[in-house]
mmCIF file of C-alpha atoms and ligand atoms in Angstrom:
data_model
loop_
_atom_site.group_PDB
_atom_site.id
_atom_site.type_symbol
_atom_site.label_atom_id
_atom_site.label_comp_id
_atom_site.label_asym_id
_atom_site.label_seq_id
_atom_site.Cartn_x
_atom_site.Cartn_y
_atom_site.Cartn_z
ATOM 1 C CA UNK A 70 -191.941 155.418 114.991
ATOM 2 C CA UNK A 71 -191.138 152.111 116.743
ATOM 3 C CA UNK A 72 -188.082 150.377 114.963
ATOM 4 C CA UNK A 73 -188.169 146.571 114.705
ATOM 5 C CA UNK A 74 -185.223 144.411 115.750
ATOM 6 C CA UNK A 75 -184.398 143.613 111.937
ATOM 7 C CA UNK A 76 -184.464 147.656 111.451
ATOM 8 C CA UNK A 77 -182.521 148.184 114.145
ATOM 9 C CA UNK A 78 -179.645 145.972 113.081
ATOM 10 C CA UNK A 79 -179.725 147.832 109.992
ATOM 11 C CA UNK A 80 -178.995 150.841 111.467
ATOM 12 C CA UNK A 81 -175.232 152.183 111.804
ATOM 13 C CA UNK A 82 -173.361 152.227 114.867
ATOM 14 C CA UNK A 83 -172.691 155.175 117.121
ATOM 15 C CA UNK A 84 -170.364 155.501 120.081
ATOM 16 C CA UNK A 85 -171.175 158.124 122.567
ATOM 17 C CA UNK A 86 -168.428 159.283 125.179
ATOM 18 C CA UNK A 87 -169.432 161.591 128.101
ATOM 19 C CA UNK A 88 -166.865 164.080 129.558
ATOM 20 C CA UNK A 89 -169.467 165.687 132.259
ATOM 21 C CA UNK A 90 -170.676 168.912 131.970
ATOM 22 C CA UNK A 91 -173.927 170.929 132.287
ATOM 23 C CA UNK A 92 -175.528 167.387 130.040
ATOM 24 C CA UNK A 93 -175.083 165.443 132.607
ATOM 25 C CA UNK A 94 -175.028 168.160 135.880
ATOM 26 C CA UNK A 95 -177.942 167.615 138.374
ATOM 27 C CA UNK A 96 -178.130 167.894 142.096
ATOM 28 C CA UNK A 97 -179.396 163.909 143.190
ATOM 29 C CA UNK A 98 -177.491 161.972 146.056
ATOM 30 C CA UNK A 99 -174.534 164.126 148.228
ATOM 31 C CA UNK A 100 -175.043 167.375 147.974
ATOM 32 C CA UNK A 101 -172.041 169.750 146.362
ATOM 33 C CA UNK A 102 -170.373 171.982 149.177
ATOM 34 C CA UNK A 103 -171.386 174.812 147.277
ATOM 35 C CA UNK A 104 -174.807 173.793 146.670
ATOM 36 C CA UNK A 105 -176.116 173.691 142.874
ATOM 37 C CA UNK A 106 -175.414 171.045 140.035
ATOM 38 C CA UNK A 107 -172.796 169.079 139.489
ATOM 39 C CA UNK A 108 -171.921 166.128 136.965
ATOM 40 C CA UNK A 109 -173.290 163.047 137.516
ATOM 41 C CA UNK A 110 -174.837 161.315 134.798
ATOM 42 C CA UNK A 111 -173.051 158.849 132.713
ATOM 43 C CA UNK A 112 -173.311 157.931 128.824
ATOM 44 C CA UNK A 113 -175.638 155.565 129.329
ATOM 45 C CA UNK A 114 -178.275 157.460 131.612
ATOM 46 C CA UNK A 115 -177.502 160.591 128.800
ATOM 47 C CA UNK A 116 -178.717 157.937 126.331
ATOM 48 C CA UNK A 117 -181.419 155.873 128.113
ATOM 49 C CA UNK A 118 -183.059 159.265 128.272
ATOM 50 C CA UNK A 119 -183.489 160.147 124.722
ATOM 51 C CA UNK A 120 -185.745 157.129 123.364
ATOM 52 C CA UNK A 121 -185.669 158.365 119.654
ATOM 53 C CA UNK A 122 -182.046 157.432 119.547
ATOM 54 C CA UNK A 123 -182.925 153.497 119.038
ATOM 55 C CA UNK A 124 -183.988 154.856 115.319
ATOM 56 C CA UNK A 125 -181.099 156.159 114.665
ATOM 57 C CA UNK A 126 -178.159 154.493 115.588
ATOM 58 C CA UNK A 127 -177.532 151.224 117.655
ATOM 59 C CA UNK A 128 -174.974 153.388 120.200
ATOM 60 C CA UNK A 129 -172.547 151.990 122.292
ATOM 61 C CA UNK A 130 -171.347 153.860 125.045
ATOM 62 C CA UNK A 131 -168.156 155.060 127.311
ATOM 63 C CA UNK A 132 -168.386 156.877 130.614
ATOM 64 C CA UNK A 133 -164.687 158.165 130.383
ATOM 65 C CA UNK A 134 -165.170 161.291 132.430
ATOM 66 C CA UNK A 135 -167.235 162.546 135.014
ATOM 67 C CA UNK A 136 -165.740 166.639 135.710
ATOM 68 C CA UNK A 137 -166.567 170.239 134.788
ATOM 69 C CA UNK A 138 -165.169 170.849 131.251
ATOM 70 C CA UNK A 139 -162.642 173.205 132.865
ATOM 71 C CA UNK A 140 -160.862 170.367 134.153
ATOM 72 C CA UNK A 141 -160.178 168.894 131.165
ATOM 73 C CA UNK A 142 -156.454 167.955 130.034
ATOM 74 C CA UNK A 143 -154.495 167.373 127.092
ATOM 75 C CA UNK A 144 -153.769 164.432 128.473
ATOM 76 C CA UNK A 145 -157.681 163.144 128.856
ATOM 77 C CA UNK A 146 -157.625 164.701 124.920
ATOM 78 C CA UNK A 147 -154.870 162.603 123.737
ATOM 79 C CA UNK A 148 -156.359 159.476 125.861
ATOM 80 C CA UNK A 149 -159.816 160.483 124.531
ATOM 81 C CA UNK A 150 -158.529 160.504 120.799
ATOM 82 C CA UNK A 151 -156.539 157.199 121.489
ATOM 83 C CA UNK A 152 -160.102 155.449 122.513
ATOM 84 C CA UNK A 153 -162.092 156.841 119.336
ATOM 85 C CA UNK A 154 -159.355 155.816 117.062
ATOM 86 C CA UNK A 155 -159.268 152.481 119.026
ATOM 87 C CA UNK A 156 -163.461 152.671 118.364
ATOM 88 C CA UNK A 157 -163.423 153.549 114.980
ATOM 89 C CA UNK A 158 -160.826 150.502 113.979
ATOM 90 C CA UNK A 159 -163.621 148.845 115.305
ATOM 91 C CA UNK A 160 -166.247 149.555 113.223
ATOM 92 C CA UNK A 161 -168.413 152.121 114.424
ATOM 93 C CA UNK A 162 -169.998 154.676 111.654
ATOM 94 C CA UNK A 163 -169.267 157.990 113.915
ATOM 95 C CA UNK A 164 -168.781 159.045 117.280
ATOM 96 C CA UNK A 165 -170.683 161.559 119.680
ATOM 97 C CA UNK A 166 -168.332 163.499 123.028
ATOM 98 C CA UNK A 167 -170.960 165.408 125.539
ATOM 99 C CA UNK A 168 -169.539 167.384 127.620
ATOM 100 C CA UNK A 169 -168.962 171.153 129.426
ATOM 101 C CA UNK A 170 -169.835 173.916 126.886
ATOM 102 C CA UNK A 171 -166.682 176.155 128.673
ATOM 103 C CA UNK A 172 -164.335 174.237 126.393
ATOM 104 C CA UNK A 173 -165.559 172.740 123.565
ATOM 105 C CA UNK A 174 -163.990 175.004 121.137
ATOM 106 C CA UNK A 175 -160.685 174.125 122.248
ATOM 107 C CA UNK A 176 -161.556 170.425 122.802
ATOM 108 C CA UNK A 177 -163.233 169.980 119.734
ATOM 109 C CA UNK A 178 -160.168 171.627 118.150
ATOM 110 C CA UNK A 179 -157.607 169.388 119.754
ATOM 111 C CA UNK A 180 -160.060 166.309 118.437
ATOM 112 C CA UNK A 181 -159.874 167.506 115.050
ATOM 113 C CA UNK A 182 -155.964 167.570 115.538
ATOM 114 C CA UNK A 183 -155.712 164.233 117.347
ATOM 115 C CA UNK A 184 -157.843 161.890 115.974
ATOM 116 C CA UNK A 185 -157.058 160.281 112.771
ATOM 117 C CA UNK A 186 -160.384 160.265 111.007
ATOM 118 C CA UNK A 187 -162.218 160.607 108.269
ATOM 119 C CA UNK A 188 -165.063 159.238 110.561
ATOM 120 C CA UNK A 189 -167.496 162.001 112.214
ATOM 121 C CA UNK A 190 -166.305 162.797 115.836
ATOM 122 C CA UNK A 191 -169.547 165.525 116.814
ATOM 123 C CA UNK A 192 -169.593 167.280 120.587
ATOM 124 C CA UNK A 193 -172.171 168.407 122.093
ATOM 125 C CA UNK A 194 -173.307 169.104 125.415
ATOM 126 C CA UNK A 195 -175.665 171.368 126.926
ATOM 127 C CA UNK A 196 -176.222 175.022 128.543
ATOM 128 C CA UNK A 197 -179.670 174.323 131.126
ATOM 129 C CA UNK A 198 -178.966 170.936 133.357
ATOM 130 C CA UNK A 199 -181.483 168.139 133.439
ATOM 131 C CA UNK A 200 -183.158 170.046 136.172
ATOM 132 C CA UNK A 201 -184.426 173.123 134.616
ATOM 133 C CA UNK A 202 -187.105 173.684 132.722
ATOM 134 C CA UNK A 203 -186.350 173.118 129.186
ATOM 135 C CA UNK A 204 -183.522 171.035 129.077
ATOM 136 C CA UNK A 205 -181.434 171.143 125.796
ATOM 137 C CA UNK A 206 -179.262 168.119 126.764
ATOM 138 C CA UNK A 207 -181.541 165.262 124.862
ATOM 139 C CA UNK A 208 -182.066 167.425 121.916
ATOM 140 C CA UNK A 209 -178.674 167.917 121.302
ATOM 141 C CA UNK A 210 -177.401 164.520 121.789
ATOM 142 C CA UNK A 211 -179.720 163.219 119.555
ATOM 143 C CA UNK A 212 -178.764 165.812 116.941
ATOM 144 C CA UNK A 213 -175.137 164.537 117.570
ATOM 145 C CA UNK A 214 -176.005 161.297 116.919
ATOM 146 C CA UNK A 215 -177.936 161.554 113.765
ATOM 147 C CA UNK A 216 -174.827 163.929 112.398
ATOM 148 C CA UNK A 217 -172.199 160.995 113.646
ATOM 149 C CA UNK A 218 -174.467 158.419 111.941
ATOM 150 C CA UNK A 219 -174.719 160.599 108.485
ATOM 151 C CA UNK A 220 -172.281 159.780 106.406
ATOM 152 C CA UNK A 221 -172.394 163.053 104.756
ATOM 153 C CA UNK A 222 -170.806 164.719 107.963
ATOM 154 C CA UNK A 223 -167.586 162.312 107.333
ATOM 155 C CA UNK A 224 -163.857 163.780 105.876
ATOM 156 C CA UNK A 225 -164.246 167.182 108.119
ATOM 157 C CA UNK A 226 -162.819 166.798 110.803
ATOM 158 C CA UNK A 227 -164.226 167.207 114.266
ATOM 159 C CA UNK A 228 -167.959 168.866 113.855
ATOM 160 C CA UNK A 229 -169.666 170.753 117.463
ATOM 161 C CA UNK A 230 -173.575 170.020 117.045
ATOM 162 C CA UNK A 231 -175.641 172.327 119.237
ATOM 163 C CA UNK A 232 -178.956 173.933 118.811
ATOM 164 C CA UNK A 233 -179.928 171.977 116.085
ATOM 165 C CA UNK A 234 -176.610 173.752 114.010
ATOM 166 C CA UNK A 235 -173.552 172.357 112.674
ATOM 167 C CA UNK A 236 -169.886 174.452 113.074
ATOM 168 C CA UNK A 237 -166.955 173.384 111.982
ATOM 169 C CA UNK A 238 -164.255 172.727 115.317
ATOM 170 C CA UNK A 239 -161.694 175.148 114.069
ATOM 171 C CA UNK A 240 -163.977 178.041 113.425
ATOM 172 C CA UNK A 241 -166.882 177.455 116.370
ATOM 173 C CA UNK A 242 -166.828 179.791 119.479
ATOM 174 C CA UNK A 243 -168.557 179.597 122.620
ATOM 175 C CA UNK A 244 -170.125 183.675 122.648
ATOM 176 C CA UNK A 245 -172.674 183.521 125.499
ATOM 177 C CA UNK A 246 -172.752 182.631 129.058
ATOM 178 C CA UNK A 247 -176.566 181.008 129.342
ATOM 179 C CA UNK A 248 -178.247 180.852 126.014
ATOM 180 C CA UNK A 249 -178.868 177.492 124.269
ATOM 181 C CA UNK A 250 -177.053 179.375 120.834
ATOM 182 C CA UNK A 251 -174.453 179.802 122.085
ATOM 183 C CA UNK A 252 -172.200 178.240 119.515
ATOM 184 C CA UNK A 253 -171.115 180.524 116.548
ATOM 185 C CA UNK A 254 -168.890 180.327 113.668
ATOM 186 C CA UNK A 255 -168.732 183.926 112.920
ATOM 187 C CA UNK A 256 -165.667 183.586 110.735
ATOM 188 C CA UNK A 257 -167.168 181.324 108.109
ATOM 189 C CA UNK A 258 -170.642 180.555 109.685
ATOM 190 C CA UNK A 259 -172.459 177.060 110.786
ATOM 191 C CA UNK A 260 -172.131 174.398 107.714
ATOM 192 C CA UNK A 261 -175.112 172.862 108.098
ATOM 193 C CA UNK A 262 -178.268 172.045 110.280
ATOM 194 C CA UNK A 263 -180.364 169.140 111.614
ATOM 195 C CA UNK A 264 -184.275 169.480 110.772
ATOM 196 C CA UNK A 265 -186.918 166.733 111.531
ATOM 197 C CA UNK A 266 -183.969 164.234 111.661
ATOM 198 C CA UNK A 267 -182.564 165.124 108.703
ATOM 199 C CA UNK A 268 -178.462 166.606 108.356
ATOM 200 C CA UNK A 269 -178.029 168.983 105.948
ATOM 201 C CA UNK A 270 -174.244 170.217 105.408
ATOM 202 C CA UNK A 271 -174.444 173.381 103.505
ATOM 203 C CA UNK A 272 -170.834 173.952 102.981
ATOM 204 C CA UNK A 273 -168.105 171.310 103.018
ATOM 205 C CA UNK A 274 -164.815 172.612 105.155
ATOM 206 C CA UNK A 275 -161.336 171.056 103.890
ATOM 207 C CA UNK A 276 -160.190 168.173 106.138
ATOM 208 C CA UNK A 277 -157.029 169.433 108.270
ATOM 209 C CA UNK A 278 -153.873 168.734 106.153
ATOM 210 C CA UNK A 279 -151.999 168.890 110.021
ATOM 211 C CA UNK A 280 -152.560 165.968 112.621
ATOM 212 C CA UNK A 281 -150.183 165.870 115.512
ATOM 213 C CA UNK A 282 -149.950 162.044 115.619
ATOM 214 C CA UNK A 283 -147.249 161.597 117.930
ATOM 215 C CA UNK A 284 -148.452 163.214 120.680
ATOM 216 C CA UNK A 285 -148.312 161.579 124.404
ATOM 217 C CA UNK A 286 -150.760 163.417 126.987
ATOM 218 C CA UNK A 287 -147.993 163.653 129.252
ATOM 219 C CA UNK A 288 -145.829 165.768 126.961
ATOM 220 C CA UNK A 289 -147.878 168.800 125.919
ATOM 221 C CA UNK A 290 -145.716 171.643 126.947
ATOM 222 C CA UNK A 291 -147.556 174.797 128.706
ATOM 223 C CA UNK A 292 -147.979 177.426 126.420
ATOM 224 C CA UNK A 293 -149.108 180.734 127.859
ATOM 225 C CA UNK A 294 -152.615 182.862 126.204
ATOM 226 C CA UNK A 295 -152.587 186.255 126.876
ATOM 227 C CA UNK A 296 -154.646 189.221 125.289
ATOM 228 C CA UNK A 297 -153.764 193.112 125.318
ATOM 229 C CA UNK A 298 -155.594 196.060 126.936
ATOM 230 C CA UNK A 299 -155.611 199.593 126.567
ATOM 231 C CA UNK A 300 -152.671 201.072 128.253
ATOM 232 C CA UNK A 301 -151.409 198.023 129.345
ATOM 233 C CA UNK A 302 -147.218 197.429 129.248
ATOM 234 C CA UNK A 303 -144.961 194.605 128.588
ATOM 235 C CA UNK A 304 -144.713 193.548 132.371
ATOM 236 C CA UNK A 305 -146.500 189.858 131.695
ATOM 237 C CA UNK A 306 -145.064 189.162 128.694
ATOM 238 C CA UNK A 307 -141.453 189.525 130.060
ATOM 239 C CA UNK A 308 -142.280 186.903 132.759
ATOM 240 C CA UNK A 309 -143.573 184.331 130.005
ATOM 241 C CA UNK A 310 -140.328 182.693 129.700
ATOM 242 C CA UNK A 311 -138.944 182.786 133.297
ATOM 243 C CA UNK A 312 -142.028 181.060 134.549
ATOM 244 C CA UNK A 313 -141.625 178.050 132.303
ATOM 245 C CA UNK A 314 -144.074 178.548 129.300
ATOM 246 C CA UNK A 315 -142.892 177.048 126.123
ATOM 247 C CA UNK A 316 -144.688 179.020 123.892
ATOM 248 C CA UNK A 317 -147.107 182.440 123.436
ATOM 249 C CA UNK A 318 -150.184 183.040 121.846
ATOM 250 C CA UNK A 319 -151.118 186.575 121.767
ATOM 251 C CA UNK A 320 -154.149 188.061 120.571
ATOM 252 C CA UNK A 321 -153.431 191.459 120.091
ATOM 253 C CA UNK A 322 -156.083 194.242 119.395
ATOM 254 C CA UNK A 323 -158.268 194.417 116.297
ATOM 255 C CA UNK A 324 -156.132 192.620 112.766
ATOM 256 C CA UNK A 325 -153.049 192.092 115.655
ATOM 257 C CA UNK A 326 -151.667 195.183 117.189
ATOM 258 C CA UNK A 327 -149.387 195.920 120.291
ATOM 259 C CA UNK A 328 -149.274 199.282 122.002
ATOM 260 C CA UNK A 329 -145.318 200.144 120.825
ATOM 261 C CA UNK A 330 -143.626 200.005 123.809
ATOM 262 C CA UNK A 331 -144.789 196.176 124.257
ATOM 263 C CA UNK A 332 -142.859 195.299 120.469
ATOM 264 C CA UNK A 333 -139.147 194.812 121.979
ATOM 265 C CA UNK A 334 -140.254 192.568 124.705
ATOM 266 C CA UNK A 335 -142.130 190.083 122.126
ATOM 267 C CA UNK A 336 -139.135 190.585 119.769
ATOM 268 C CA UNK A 337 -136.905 189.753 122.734
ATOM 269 C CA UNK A 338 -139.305 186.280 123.554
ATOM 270 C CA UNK A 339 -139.957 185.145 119.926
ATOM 271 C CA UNK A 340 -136.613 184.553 120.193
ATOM 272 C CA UNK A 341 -136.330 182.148 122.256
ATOM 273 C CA UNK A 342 -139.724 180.301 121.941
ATOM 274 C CA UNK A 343 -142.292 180.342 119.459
ATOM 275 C CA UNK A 344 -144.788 183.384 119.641
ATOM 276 C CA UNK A 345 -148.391 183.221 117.716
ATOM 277 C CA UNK A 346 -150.018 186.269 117.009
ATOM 278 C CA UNK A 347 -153.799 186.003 117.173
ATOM 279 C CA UNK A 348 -156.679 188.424 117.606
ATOM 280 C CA UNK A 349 -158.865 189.390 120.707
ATOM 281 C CA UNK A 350 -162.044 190.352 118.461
ATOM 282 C CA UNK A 351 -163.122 186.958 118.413
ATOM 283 C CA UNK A 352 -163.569 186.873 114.507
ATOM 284 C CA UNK A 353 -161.851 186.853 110.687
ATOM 285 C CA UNK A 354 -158.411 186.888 110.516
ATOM 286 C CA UNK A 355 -155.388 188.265 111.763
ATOM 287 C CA UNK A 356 -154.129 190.352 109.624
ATOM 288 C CA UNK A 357 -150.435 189.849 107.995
ATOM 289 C CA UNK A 358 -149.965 192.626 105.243
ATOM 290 C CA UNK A 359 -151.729 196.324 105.747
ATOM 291 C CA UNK A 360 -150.609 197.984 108.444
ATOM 292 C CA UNK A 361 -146.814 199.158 109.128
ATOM 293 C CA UNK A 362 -146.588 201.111 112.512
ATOM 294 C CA UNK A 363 -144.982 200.378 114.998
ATOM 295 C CA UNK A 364 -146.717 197.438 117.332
ATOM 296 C CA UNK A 365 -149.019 196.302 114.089
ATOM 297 C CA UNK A 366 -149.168 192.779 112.233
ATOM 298 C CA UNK A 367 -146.313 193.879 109.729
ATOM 299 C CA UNK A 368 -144.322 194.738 112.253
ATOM 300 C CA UNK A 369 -144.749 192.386 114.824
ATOM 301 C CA UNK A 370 -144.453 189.523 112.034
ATOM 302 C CA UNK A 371 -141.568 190.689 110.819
ATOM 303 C CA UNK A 372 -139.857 190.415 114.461
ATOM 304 C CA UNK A 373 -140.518 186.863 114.087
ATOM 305 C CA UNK A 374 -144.292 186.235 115.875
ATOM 306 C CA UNK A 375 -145.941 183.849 113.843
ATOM 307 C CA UNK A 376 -149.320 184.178 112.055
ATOM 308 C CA UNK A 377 -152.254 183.164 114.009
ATOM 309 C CA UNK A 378 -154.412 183.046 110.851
ATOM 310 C CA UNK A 379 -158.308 182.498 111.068
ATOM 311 C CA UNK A 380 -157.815 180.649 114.804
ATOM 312 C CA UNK A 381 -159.062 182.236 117.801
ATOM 313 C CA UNK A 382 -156.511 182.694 120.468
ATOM 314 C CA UNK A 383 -157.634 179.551 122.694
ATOM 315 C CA UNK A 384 -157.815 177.352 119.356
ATOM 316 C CA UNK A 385 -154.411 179.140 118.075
ATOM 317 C CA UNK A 386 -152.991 177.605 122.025
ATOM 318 C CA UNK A 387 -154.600 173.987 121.156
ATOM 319 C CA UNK A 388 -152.657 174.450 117.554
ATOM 320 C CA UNK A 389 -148.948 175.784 119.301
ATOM 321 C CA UNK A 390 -149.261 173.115 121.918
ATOM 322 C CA UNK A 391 -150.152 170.131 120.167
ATOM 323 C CA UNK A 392 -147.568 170.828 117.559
ATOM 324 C CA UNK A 393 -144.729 171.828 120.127
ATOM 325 C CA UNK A 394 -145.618 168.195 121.522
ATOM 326 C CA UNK A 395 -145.484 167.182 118.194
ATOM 327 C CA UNK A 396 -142.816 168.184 116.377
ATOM 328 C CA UNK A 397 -141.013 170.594 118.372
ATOM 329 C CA UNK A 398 -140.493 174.899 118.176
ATOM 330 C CA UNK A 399 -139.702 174.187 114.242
ATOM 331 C CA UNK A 400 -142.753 172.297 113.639
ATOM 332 C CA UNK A 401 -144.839 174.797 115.186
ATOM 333 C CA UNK A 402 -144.295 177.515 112.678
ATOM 334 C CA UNK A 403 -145.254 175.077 109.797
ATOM 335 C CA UNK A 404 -147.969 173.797 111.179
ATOM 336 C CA UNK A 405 -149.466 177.384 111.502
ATOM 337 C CA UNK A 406 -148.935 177.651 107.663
ATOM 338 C CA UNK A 407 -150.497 174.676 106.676
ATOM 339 C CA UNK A 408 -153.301 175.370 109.232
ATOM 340 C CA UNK A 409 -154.151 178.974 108.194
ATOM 341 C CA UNK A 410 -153.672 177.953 104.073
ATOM 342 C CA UNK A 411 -157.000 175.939 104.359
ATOM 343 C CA UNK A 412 -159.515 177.977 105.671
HETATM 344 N N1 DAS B 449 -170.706 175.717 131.817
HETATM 345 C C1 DAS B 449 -170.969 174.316 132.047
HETATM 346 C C2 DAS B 449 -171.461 173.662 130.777
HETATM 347 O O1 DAS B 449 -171.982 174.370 129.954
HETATM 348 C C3 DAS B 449 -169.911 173.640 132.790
HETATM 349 C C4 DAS B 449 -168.838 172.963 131.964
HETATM 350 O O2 DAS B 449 -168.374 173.489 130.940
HETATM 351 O O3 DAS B 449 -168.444 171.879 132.380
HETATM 352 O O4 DAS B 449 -171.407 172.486 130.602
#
């Protein structure tokens, strides 16, 4: 379909920010040392190369960083969500981040946290490079786009479109290392889908009632992710403190469990800074009420570790950190309650 010039003016505005990542990794001009891809494409060569966007949206577009997505800060984050807000007081309908797959489901998190909304702010990005065969790159920008420009996809906080599916930031999960769908929400499941152009949102997700609005980049403190293993002891956990983490987020084994002899050092550290207890299994939530032995939820909870709720570990981090900058160690465990109430 070609779109006239008085149809195109019509159409709602879109910024599009690119991060990097796979989307925009190919191997033109200097080689990388280590041979392979690497990213090099901007927003506007991501967009030039999908034509169908002109009937979509009239996008704008920011190059605003050019690196693998694990290189990406808090601080680029909180400068990231400064520029969208700054974007959407300017008019635009919904805007579209490509970048690395390795981190979206914290960065699309920390979006959902940061930015002030109710606008659509959709990531995407891509798992084969622009030199494979079979590309998903253009597909899923374009995807982005039409769920940024639908105003259907608005009041939900940060969405992650990918594959032609719609998650939710605080429940999507990166779960494989090459295939295009990738992205699941196995908690609650996608909320909706893009088909022939058309969004669909299936199921509605509460807008956050938390936003860390006073957050500088510069003063995210480091808080420490660490998981448990069979037969493993307390010997990390002890350093936590001593090295200069301000916070924990452990995600125990199954609903939230600790071999025993690991309960007095976290009793020891939730002392002194705030300790979230999450779960390694990658799905639901952790658990706060059935079991009592030693080293389980109860028990641990009652020692003062905080509820990780639905969050995976990684998103229960981008949660403790943002409200530590936020708020401070008392804010934290609040924000954890008002997090975990909504679902
Ligand atoms: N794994 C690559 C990607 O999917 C690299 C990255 O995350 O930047 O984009």
């Amino acid at each position: 379909m070609d779109v006239t010039v008085n149809e195109q003016a019509q159409l709602p505005e879109v910024a599009v920010f690119s991060l990097g990542g796979t989307i925009a990794s190919t191997n033109t001009g200097e080689a990388a040392p280590s041979g392979g891809v690497t990213p090099r494409l901007g927003a506007r060569e991501l967009v030039d190369a999908v034509p169908q966007l002109s009937e979509v949206a009239r996008v704008q577009t920011v190059a605003f960083r050019q690196v693998a997505s694990g290189d990406l800060t808090f601080a680029d984050l909180v400068a990231l969500a400064e520029e969208i807000d700054a974007t959407f007081d300017s008019g635009v309908a919904g805007v579209v981040v490509t970048q690395g797959t390795d981190t979206i489901e914290e960065t699309s998190f920390a979006l959902d946290l940061l930015v002030r909304g109710p606008r659509p702010v959709v990531v995407t990005g891509a798992m084969r490079n622009p030199t494979l065969a079979g590309p998903d790159g253009p597909a899923n920008l374009l995807a982005a786009v039409q769920v940024a420009a639908a105003p259907q996809a608005a009041g939900m906080g940060a969405l992650v479109a990918f594959n032609d599916e719609i998650h939710a930031a605080r429940f999507v999960r990166k779960t494989h290392t090459s295939s295009p769908a990738t992205f699941r929400s196995e908690t609650a499941g996608t909320i909706g889908w893009v088909v022939e152009g058309r969004v669909r949102i299936a199921f509605q997700v509460t807008p956050l009632p938390f936003r860390a609005s006073g957050v500088r980049g510069e003063n995210v403190p480091p808080v420490a992710l660490l998981g448990s293993a069979l037969g493993d002891d307390a010997r990390l956990i002890e350093q936590v403190r001593a090295v200069g983490y301000e916070g924990l987020v452990l995600q125990g084994f199954g609903g939230g469990h600790v071999p025993a002899h690991v309960v007095p050092a976290l009793e020891k550290l939730a002392t002194e800074i705030p300790v979230v207890l999450a779960s390694r299994t990658g799905a639901g939530e952790a658990l706060t009420g059935t079991y009592g032995f030693p080293g389980s939820e109860r028990d641990l909870l009652s020692r003062g570790l905080i509820p990780g709720g639905f969050l995976s570990g990684p998103k229960a981090r981008v949660l403790l950190s943002l409200a530590l900058a936020d708020g401070g160690p008392d804010a934290a465990r609040a924000a954890f309650d008002q997090v975990s109430a909504v679902g």
